Tab-separated table of C-alpha atoms in Angstrom:
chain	number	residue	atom	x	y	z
A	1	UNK	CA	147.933	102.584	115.636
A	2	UNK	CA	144.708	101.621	114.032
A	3	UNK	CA	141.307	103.546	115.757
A	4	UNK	CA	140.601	100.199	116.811
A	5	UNK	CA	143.502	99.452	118.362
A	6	UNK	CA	143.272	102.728	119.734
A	7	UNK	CA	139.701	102.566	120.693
A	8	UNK	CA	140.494	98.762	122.631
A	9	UNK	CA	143.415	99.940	124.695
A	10	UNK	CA	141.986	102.843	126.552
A	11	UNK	CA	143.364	105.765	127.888
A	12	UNK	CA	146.682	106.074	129.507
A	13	UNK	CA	144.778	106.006	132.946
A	14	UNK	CA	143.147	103.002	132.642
A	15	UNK	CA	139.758	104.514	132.268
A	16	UNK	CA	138.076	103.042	129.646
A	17	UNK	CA	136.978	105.721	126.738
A	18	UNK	CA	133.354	105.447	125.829
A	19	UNK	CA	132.911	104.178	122.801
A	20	UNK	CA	132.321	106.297	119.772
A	21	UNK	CA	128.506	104.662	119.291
A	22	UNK	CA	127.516	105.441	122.493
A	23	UNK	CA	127.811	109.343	121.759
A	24	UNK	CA	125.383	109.024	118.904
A	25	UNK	CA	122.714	106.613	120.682
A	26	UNK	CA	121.495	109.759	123.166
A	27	UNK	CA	120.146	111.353	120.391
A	28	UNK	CA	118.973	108.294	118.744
A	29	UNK	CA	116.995	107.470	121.991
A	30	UNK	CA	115.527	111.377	122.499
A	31	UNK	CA	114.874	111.569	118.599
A	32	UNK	CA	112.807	108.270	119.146
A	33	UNK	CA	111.269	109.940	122.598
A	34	UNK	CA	109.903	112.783	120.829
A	35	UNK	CA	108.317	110.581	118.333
A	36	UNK	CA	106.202	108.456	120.388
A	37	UNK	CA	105.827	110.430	123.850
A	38	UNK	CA	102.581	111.683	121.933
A	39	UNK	CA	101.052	108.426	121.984
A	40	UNK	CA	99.783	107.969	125.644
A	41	UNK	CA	98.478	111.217	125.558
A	42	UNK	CA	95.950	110.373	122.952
A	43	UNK	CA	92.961	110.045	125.672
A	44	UNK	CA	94.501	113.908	127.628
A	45	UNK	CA	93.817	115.626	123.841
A	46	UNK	CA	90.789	113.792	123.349
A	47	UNK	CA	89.417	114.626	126.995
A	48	UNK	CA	91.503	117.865	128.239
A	49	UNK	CA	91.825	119.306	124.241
A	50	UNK	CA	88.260	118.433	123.241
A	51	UNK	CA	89.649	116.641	119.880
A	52	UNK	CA	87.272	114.256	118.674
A	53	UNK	CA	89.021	110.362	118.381
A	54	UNK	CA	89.574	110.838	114.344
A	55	UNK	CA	91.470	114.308	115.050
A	56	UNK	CA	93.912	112.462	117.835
A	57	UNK	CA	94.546	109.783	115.865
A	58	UNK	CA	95.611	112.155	113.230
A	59	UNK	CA	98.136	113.613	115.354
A	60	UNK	CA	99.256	110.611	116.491
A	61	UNK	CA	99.669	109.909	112.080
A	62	UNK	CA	100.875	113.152	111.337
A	63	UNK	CA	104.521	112.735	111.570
A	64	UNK	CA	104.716	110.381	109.055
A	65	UNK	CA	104.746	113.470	106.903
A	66	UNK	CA	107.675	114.549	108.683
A	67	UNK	CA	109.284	111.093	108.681
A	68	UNK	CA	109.041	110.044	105.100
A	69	UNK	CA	110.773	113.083	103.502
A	70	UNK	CA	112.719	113.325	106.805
A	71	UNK	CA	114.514	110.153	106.757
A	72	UNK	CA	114.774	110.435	102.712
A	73	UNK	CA	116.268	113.400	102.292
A	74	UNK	CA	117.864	113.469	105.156
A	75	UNK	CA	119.862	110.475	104.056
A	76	UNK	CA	120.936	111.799	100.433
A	77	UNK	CA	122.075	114.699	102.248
A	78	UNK	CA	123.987	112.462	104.758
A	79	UNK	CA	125.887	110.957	102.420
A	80	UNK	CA	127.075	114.100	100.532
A	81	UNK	CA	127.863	116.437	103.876
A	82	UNK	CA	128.383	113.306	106.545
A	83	UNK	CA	126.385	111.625	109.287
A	84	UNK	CA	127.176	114.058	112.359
A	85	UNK	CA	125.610	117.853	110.515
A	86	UNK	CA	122.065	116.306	109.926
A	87	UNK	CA	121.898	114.354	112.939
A	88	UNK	CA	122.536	118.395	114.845
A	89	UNK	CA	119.681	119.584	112.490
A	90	UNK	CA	117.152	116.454	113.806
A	91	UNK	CA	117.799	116.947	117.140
A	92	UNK	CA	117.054	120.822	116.852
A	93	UNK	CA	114.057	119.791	114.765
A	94	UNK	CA	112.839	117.625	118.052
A	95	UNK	CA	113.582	120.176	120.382
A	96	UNK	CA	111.583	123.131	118.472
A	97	UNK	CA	108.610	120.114	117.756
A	98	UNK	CA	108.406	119.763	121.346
A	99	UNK	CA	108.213	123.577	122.223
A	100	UNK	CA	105.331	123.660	119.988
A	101	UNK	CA	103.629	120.846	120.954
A	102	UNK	CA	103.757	122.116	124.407
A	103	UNK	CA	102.198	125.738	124.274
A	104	UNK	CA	99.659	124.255	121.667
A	105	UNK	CA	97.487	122.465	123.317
A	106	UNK	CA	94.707	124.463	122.089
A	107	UNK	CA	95.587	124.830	118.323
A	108	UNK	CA	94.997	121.898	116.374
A	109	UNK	CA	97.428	123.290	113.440
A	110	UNK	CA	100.435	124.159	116.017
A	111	UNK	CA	99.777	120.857	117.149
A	112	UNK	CA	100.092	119.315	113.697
A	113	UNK	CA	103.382	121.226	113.199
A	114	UNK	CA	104.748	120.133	115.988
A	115	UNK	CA	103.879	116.718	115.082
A	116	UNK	CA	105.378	117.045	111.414
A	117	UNK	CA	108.563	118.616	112.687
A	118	UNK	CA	108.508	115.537	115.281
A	119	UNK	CA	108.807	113.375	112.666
A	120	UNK	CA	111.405	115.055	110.875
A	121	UNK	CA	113.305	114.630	114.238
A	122	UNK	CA	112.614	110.822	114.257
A	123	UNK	CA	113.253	110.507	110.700
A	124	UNK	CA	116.757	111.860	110.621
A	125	UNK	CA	117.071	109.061	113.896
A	126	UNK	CA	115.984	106.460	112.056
A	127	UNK	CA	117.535	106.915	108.631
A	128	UNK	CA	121.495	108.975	109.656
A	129	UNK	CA	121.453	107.983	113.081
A	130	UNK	CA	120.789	104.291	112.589
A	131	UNK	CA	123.304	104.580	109.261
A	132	UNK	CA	126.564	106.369	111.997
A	133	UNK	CA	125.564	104.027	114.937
A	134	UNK	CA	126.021	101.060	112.156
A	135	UNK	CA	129.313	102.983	111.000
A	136	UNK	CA	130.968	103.316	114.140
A	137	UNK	CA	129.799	99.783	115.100
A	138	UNK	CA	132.844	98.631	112.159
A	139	UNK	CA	135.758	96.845	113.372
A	140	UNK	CA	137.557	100.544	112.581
A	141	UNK	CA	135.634	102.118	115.128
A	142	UNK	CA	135.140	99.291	117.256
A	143	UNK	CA	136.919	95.916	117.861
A	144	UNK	CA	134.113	94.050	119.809
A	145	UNK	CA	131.415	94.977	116.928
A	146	UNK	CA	129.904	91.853	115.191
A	147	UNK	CA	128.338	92.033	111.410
A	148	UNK	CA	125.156	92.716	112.664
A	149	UNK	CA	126.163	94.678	116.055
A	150	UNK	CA	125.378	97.772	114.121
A	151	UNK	CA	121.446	96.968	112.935
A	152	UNK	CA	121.130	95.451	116.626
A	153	UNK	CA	122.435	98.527	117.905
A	154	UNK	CA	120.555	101.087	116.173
A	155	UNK	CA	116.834	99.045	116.352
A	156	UNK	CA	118.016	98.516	119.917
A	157	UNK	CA	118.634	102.337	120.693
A	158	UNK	CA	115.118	103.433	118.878
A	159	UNK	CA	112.855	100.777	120.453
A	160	UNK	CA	114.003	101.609	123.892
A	161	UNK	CA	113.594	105.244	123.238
A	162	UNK	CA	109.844	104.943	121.654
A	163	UNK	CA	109.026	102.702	125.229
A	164	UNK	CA	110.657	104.761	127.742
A	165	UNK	CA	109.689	107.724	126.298
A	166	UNK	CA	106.115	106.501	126.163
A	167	UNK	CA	106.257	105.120	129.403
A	168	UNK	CA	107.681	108.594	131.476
A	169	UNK	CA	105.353	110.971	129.266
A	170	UNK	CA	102.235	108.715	130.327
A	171	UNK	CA	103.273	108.549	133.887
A	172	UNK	CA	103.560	112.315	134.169
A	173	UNK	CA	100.352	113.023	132.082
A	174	UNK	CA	98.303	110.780	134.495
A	175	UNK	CA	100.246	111.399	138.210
A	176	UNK	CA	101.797	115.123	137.629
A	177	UNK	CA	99.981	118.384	136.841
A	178	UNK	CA	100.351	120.155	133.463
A	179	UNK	CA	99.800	116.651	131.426
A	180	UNK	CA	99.924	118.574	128.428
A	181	UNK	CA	103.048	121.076	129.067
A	182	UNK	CA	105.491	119.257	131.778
A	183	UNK	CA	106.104	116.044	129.323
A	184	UNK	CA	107.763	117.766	126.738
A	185	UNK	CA	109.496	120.071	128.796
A	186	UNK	CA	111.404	116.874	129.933
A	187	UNK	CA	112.206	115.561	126.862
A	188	UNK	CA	113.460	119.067	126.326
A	189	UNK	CA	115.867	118.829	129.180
A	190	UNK	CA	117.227	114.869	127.766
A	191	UNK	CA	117.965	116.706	124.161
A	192	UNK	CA	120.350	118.653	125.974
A	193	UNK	CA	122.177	116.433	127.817
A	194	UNK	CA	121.977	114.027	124.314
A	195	UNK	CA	123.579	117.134	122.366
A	196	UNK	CA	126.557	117.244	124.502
A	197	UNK	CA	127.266	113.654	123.897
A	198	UNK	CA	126.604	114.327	120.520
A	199	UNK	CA	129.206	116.973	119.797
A	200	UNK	CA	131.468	114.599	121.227
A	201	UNK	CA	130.987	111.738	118.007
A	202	UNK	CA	133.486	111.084	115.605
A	203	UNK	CA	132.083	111.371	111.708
A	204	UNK	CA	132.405	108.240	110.587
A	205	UNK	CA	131.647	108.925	106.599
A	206	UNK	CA	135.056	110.067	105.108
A	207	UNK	CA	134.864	112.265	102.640
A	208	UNK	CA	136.500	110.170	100.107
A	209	UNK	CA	133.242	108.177	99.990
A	210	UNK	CA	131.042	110.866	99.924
A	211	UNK	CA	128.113	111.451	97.382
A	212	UNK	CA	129.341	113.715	94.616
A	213	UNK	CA	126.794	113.998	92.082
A	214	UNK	CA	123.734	116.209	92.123
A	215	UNK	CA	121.172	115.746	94.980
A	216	UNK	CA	118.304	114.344	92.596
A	217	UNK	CA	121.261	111.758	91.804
A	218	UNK	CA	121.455	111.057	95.688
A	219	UNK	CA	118.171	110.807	96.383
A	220	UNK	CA	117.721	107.592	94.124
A	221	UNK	CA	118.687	103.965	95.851
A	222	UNK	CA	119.288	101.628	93.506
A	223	UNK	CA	119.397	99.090	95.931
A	224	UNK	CA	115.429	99.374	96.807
A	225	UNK	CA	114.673	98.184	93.659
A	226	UNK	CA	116.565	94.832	94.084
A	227	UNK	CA	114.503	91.453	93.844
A	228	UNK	CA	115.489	90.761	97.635
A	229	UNK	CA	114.055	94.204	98.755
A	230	UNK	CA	110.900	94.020	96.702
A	231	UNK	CA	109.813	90.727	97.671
A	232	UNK	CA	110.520	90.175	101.629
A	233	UNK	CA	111.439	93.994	102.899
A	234	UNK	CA	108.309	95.541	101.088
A	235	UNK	CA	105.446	93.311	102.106
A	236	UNK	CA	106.732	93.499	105.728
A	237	UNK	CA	107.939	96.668	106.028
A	238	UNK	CA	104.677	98.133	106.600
A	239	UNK	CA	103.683	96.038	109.079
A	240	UNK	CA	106.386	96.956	111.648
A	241	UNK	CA	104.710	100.023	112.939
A	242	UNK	CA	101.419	99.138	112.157
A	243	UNK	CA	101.552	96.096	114.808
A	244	UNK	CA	102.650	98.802	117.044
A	245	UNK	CA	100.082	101.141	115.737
A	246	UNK	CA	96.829	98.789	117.041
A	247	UNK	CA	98.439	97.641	120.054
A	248	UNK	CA	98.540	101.022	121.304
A	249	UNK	CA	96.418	103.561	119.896
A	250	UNK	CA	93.325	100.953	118.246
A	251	UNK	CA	93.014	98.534	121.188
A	252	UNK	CA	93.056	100.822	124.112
A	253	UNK	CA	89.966	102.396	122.516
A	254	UNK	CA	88.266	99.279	122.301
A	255	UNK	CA	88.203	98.883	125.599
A	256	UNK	CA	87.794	102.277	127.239
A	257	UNK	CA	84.266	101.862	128.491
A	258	UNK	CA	86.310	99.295	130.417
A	259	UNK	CA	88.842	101.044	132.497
A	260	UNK	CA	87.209	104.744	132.958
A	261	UNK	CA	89.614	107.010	134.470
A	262	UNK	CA	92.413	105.069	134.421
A	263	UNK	CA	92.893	105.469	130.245
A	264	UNK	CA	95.852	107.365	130.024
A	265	UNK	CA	97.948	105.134	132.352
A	266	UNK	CA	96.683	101.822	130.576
A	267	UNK	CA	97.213	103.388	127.305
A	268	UNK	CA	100.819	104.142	128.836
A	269	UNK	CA	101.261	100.306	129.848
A	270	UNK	CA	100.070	98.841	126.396
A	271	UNK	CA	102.659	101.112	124.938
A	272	UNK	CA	105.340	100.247	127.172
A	273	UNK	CA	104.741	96.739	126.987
A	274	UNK	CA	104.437	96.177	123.207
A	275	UNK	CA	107.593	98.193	123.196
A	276	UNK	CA	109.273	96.651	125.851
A	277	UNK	CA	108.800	93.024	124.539
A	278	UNK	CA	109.960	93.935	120.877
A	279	UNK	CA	113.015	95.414	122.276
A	280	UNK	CA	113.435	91.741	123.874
A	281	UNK	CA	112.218	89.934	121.256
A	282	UNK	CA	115.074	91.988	118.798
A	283	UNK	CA	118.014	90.200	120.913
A	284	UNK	CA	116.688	86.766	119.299
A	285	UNK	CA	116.811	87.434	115.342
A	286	UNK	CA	120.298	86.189	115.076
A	287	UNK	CA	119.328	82.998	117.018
A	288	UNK	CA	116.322	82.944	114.711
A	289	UNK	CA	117.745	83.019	111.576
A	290	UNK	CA	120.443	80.541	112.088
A	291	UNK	CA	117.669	78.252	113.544
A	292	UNK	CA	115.463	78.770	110.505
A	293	UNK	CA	118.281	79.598	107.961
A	294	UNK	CA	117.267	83.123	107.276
A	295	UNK	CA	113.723	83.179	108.206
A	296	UNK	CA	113.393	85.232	111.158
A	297	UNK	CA	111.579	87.572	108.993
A	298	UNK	CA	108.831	85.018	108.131
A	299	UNK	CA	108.823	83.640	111.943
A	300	UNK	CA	107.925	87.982	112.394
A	301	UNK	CA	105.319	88.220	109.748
A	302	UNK	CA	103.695	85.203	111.530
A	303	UNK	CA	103.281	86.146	114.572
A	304	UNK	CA	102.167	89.130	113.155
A	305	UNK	CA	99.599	87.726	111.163
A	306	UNK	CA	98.436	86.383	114.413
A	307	UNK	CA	98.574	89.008	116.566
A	308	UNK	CA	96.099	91.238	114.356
A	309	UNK	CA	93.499	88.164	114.000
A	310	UNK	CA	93.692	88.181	117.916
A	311	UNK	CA	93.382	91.809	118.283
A	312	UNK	CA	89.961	91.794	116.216
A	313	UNK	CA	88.910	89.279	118.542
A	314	UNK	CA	89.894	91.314	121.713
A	315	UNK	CA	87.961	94.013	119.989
A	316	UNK	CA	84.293	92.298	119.993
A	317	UNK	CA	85.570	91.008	123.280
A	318	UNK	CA	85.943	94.351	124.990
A	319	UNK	CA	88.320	92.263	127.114
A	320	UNK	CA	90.928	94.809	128.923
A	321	UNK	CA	93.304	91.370	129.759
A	322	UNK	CA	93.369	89.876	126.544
A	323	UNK	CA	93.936	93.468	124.515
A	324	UNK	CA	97.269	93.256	127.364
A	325	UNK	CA	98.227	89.468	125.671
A	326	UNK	CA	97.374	90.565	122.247
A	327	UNK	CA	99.796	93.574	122.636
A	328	UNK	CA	102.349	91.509	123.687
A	329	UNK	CA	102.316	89.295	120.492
A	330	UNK	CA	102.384	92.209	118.463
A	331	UNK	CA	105.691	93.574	120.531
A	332	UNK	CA	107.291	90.420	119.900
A	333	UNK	CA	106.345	90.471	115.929
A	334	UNK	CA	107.436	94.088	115.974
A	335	UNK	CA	110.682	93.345	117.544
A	336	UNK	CA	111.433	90.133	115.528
A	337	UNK	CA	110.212	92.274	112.143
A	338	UNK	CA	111.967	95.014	112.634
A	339	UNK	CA	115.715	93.789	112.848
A	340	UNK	CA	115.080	90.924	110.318
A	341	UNK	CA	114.152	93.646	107.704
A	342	UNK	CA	116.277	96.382	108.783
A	343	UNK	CA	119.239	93.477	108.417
A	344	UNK	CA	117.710	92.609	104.944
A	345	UNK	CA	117.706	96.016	103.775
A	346	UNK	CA	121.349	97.142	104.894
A	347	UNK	CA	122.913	93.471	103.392
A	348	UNK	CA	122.197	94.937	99.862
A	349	UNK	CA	123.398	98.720	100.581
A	350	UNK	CA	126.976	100.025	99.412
A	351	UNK	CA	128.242	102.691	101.936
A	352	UNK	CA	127.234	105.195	99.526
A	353	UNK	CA	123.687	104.386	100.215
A	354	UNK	CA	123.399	103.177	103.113
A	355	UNK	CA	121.441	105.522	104.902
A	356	UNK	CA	119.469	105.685	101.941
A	357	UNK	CA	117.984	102.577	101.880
A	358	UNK	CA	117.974	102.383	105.732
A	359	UNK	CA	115.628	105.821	105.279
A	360	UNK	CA	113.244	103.502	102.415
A	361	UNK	CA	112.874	100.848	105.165
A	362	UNK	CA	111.675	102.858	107.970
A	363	UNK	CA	109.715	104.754	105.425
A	364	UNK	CA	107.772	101.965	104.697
A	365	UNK	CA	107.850	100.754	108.349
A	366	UNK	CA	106.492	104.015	109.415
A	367	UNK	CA	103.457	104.053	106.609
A	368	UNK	CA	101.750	101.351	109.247
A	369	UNK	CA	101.783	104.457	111.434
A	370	UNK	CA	98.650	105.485	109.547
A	371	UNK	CA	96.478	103.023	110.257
A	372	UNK	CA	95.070	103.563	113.387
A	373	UNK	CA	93.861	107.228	111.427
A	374	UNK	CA	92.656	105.077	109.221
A	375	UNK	CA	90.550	103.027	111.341
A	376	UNK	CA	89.284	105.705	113.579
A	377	UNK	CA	88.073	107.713	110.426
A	378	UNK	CA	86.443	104.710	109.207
A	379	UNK	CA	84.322	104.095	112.869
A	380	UNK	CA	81.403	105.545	111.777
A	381	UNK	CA	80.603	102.952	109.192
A	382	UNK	CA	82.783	100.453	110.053
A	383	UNK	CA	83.695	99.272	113.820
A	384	UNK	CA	87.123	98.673	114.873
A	385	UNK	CA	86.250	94.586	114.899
A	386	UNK	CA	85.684	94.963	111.182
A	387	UNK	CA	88.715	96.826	110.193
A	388	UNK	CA	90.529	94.694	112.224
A	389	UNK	CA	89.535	91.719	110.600
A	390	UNK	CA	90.187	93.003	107.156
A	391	UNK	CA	93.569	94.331	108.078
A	392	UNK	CA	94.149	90.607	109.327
A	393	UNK	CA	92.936	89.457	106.213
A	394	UNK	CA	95.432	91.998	104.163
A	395	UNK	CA	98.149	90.765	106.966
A	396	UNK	CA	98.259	86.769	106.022
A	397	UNK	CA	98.026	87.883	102.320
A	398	UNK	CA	101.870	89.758	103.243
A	399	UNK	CA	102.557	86.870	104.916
A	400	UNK	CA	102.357	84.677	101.941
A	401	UNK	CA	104.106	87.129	99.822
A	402	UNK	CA	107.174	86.993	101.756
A	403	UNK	CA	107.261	83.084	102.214
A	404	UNK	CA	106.577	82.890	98.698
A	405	UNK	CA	109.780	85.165	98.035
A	406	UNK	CA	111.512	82.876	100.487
A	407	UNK	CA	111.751	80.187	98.250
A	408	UNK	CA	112.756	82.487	94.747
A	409	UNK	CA	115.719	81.715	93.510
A	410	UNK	CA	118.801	83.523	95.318
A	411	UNK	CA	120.252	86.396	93.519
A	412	UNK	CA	123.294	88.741	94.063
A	413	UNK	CA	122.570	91.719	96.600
A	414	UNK	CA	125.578	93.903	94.665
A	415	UNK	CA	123.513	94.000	91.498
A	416	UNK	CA	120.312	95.147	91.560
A	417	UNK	CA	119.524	94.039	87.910
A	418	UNK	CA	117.727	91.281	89.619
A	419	UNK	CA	117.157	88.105	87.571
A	420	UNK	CA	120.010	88.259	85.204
A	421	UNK	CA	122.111	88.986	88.201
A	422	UNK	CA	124.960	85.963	88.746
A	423	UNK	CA	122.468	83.106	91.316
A	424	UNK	CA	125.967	82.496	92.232
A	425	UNK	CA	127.235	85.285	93.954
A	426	UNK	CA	127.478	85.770	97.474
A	427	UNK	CA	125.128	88.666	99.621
A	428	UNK	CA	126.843	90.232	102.491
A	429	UNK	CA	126.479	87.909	105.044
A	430	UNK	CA	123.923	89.714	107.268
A	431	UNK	CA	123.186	87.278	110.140
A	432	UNK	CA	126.410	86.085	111.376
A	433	UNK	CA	126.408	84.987	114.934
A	434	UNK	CA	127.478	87.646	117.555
A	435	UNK	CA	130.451	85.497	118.769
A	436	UNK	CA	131.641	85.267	114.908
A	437	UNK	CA	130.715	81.348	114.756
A	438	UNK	CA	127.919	79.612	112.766
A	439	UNK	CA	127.048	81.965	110.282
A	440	UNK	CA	124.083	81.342	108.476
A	441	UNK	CA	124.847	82.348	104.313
A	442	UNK	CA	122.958	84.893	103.201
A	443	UNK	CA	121.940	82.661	100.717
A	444	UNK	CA	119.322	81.075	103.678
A	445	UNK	CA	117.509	85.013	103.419
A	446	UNK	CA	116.411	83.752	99.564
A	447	UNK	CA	115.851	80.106	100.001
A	448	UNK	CA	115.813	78.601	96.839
A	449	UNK	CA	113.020	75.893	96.265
């Protein structure tokens, strides 16, 4: 009998077994809680901590440098010992982060290792987690899966985790005592109870298909350097997390003399919100790209492109209700940006590198991470209206990048030789529709003119 045979008929019983996906996405969800629990407590560290904005901000940044090499070489090494070993060594990496983070409130460098190993945590989420929920979201695994079941699955599982977790640590650091200490102590209680799910996951890389070479080998992707990658998943990429970015940590500080004491829990709304509506807004990409044949992505970048031409507005407003409206745009552009590219991306993967080039996208995504560090360092000289309009200005410039590679010619997403690559051939057909009806051709994600 076939696993999904197997997996479709149940036990003996008639209890239904859980599927194999659902034991990954607990860890998924806590790796993404560790990530972003940090971010409502900007205003406790700035306030309780004495940290000046620029040094918050730079916590809130500083586990991209856990994320990048995180999700990179996490993935190469995926793919030569399996999916289930480094997603063990990310969730211990979250756990320790978040013992650190808690008995250092008043050491700025324990604080910034914390953060690092943080993102190493969220990085081996992002990159092998995202790559085994996709796995066991095959037909083999599971018989109600769709072609893009895994992508929605795994954006799905991260986005809730970055809003809930946001949404619990903010509550606690505003309503409970110990704001900086009790917050991480629960998300030290949901790794647990994620880890015995956990050890309970099939592998779903067989070692047949395994990376073999040397790990310098593994670390390349060829299939980041393809002409569909380059010109739609690289001018976006960026702006995932960097919508997220000024929705939550840039706005709420434009508006602070504003709301007074109630900073931490508005911070904690923005957050949740933004999150929230991009975890909506991810449901509709399939719709999206059948009803603009393939350009869900570009429908993302626009909205985008709006939403940070809005926010520089609510900025020289000081307006508490529009920086709430603004953040919601920027949700839905996040959550409409996120699957289009991560879908994108994984069309031009083989299995061997897979989680490779699902670690380059949300390396790039995550890079947007670093501009609200950016923009607080640059305060002194220049406001947050007047980086915001420049980053607007940089935004619409991505924008017409992408529409611009929209309309290139279509080339083949199995060779990454780009131009002299067969127009012809067929991509993986990324967007089909849940139900298995009206797929839209990959061709419609490289419009030709």
């Amino acid at each position: 009998m076939s696993r999904a045979v197997h997996n479709a008929a149940g036990h003996g019983d008639g209890r239904r077994p859980v599927a194999s996906w659902l034991r990954v996405a607990p860890t998924g969800f806590v790796l993404a809680w560790g990530g972003n629990h940090f971010t409502p407590l900007l205003h406790v560290y700035e306030t309780l901590g004495g940290y000046a904005p620029w040094q918050a901000n730079l916590l809130l940044g500083m586990y991209v440098l856990g994320i990048v090499p995180g999700m990179l070489l996490a993935a190469a090494l995926s793919d030569r010992y399996g999916r289930k070993p480094l997603t063990i060594a990310g969730l211990l990496a979250a756990m320790i982060a978040s013992s650190l983070l808690a008995a250092g409130m008043g050491s700025f460098v324990v604080l910034c290792a914390g953060r690092v190993l943080a993102g190493i945590g969220v990085g081996v989420g992002m990159s092998v987690g995202s790559s085994w929920i996709k796995e066991l979201s095959d037909p083999a695994h599971d018989a109600t899966a769709t072609a893009i079941s895994g992508a929605k699955r795994s954006s799905l599982t991260l986005t809730l985790g970055f809003a809930i977790g946001a949404g619990v640590t903010g509550s606690l650091a505003q309503f409970a005592p110990l704001p900086g200490q009790l917050p991480y102590a629960a998300h030290l209680l949901l790794c647990l109870l994620a880890a015995a799910a956990l050890l309970t996951a099939p592998e779903s890389l067989p070692r047949e298909l395994r990376a073999r070479g040397s790990l310098r080998d593994d670390l390349r992707v060829p299939s980041a350097a393809h002409p569909v990658f380059m010109r739609l998943v690289l001018p976006a990429a960026p702006w995932v997390f960097a919508a997220a970015g000024v929705a939550y940590a840039i706005l709420p500080s434009t508006v602070e003399d504003r709301i007074g004491d109630s900073a931490t829990i508005y911070a904690t709304a923005l957050t949740v919100l933004t999150l929230g509506i991009g975890a909506l807004a991810q449901g509709t990409v399939g719709l999206l790209n059948r009803l603009t044949r393939g350009r869900a992505l570009l429908v993302g970048m626009s909205g985008m492109t709006a939403g940070m031409i809005l926010a520089a507005v609510a900025s020289d407003l000081h307006s508490p209700v529009m920086v709430v409206g603004v953040a919601a745009l920027l949700g839905a552009s996040y959550g409409v940006c996120v699957v289009a590219g991560l879908i994108i991306a994984q069309s031009l993967a083989t299995p061997r590198d897979l989680a490779g080039i699902t670690g380059v996208y949300y390396s790039l995504s995550y890079l947007g991470f670093l501009l609200p560090t950016i923009l607080a360092a640059l305060t002194p000289v220049l406001p947050y209206t007047g980086g915001l309009v420049i980053v607007a200005g940089i935004c619409a410039l991505c924008l017409m990048f992408v529409a611009i590679g929209l309309r290139r010619p279509n080339w083949s997403a199995q060779d990454p030789a780009g131009p002299t690559a067969d127009p012809a051939a067929p991509m993986q057909d990324p967007t089909a529709a849940d139900d298995g009806t009206d797929r839209t051709t990959a061709a419609d994600l490289t419009l030709s003119r």
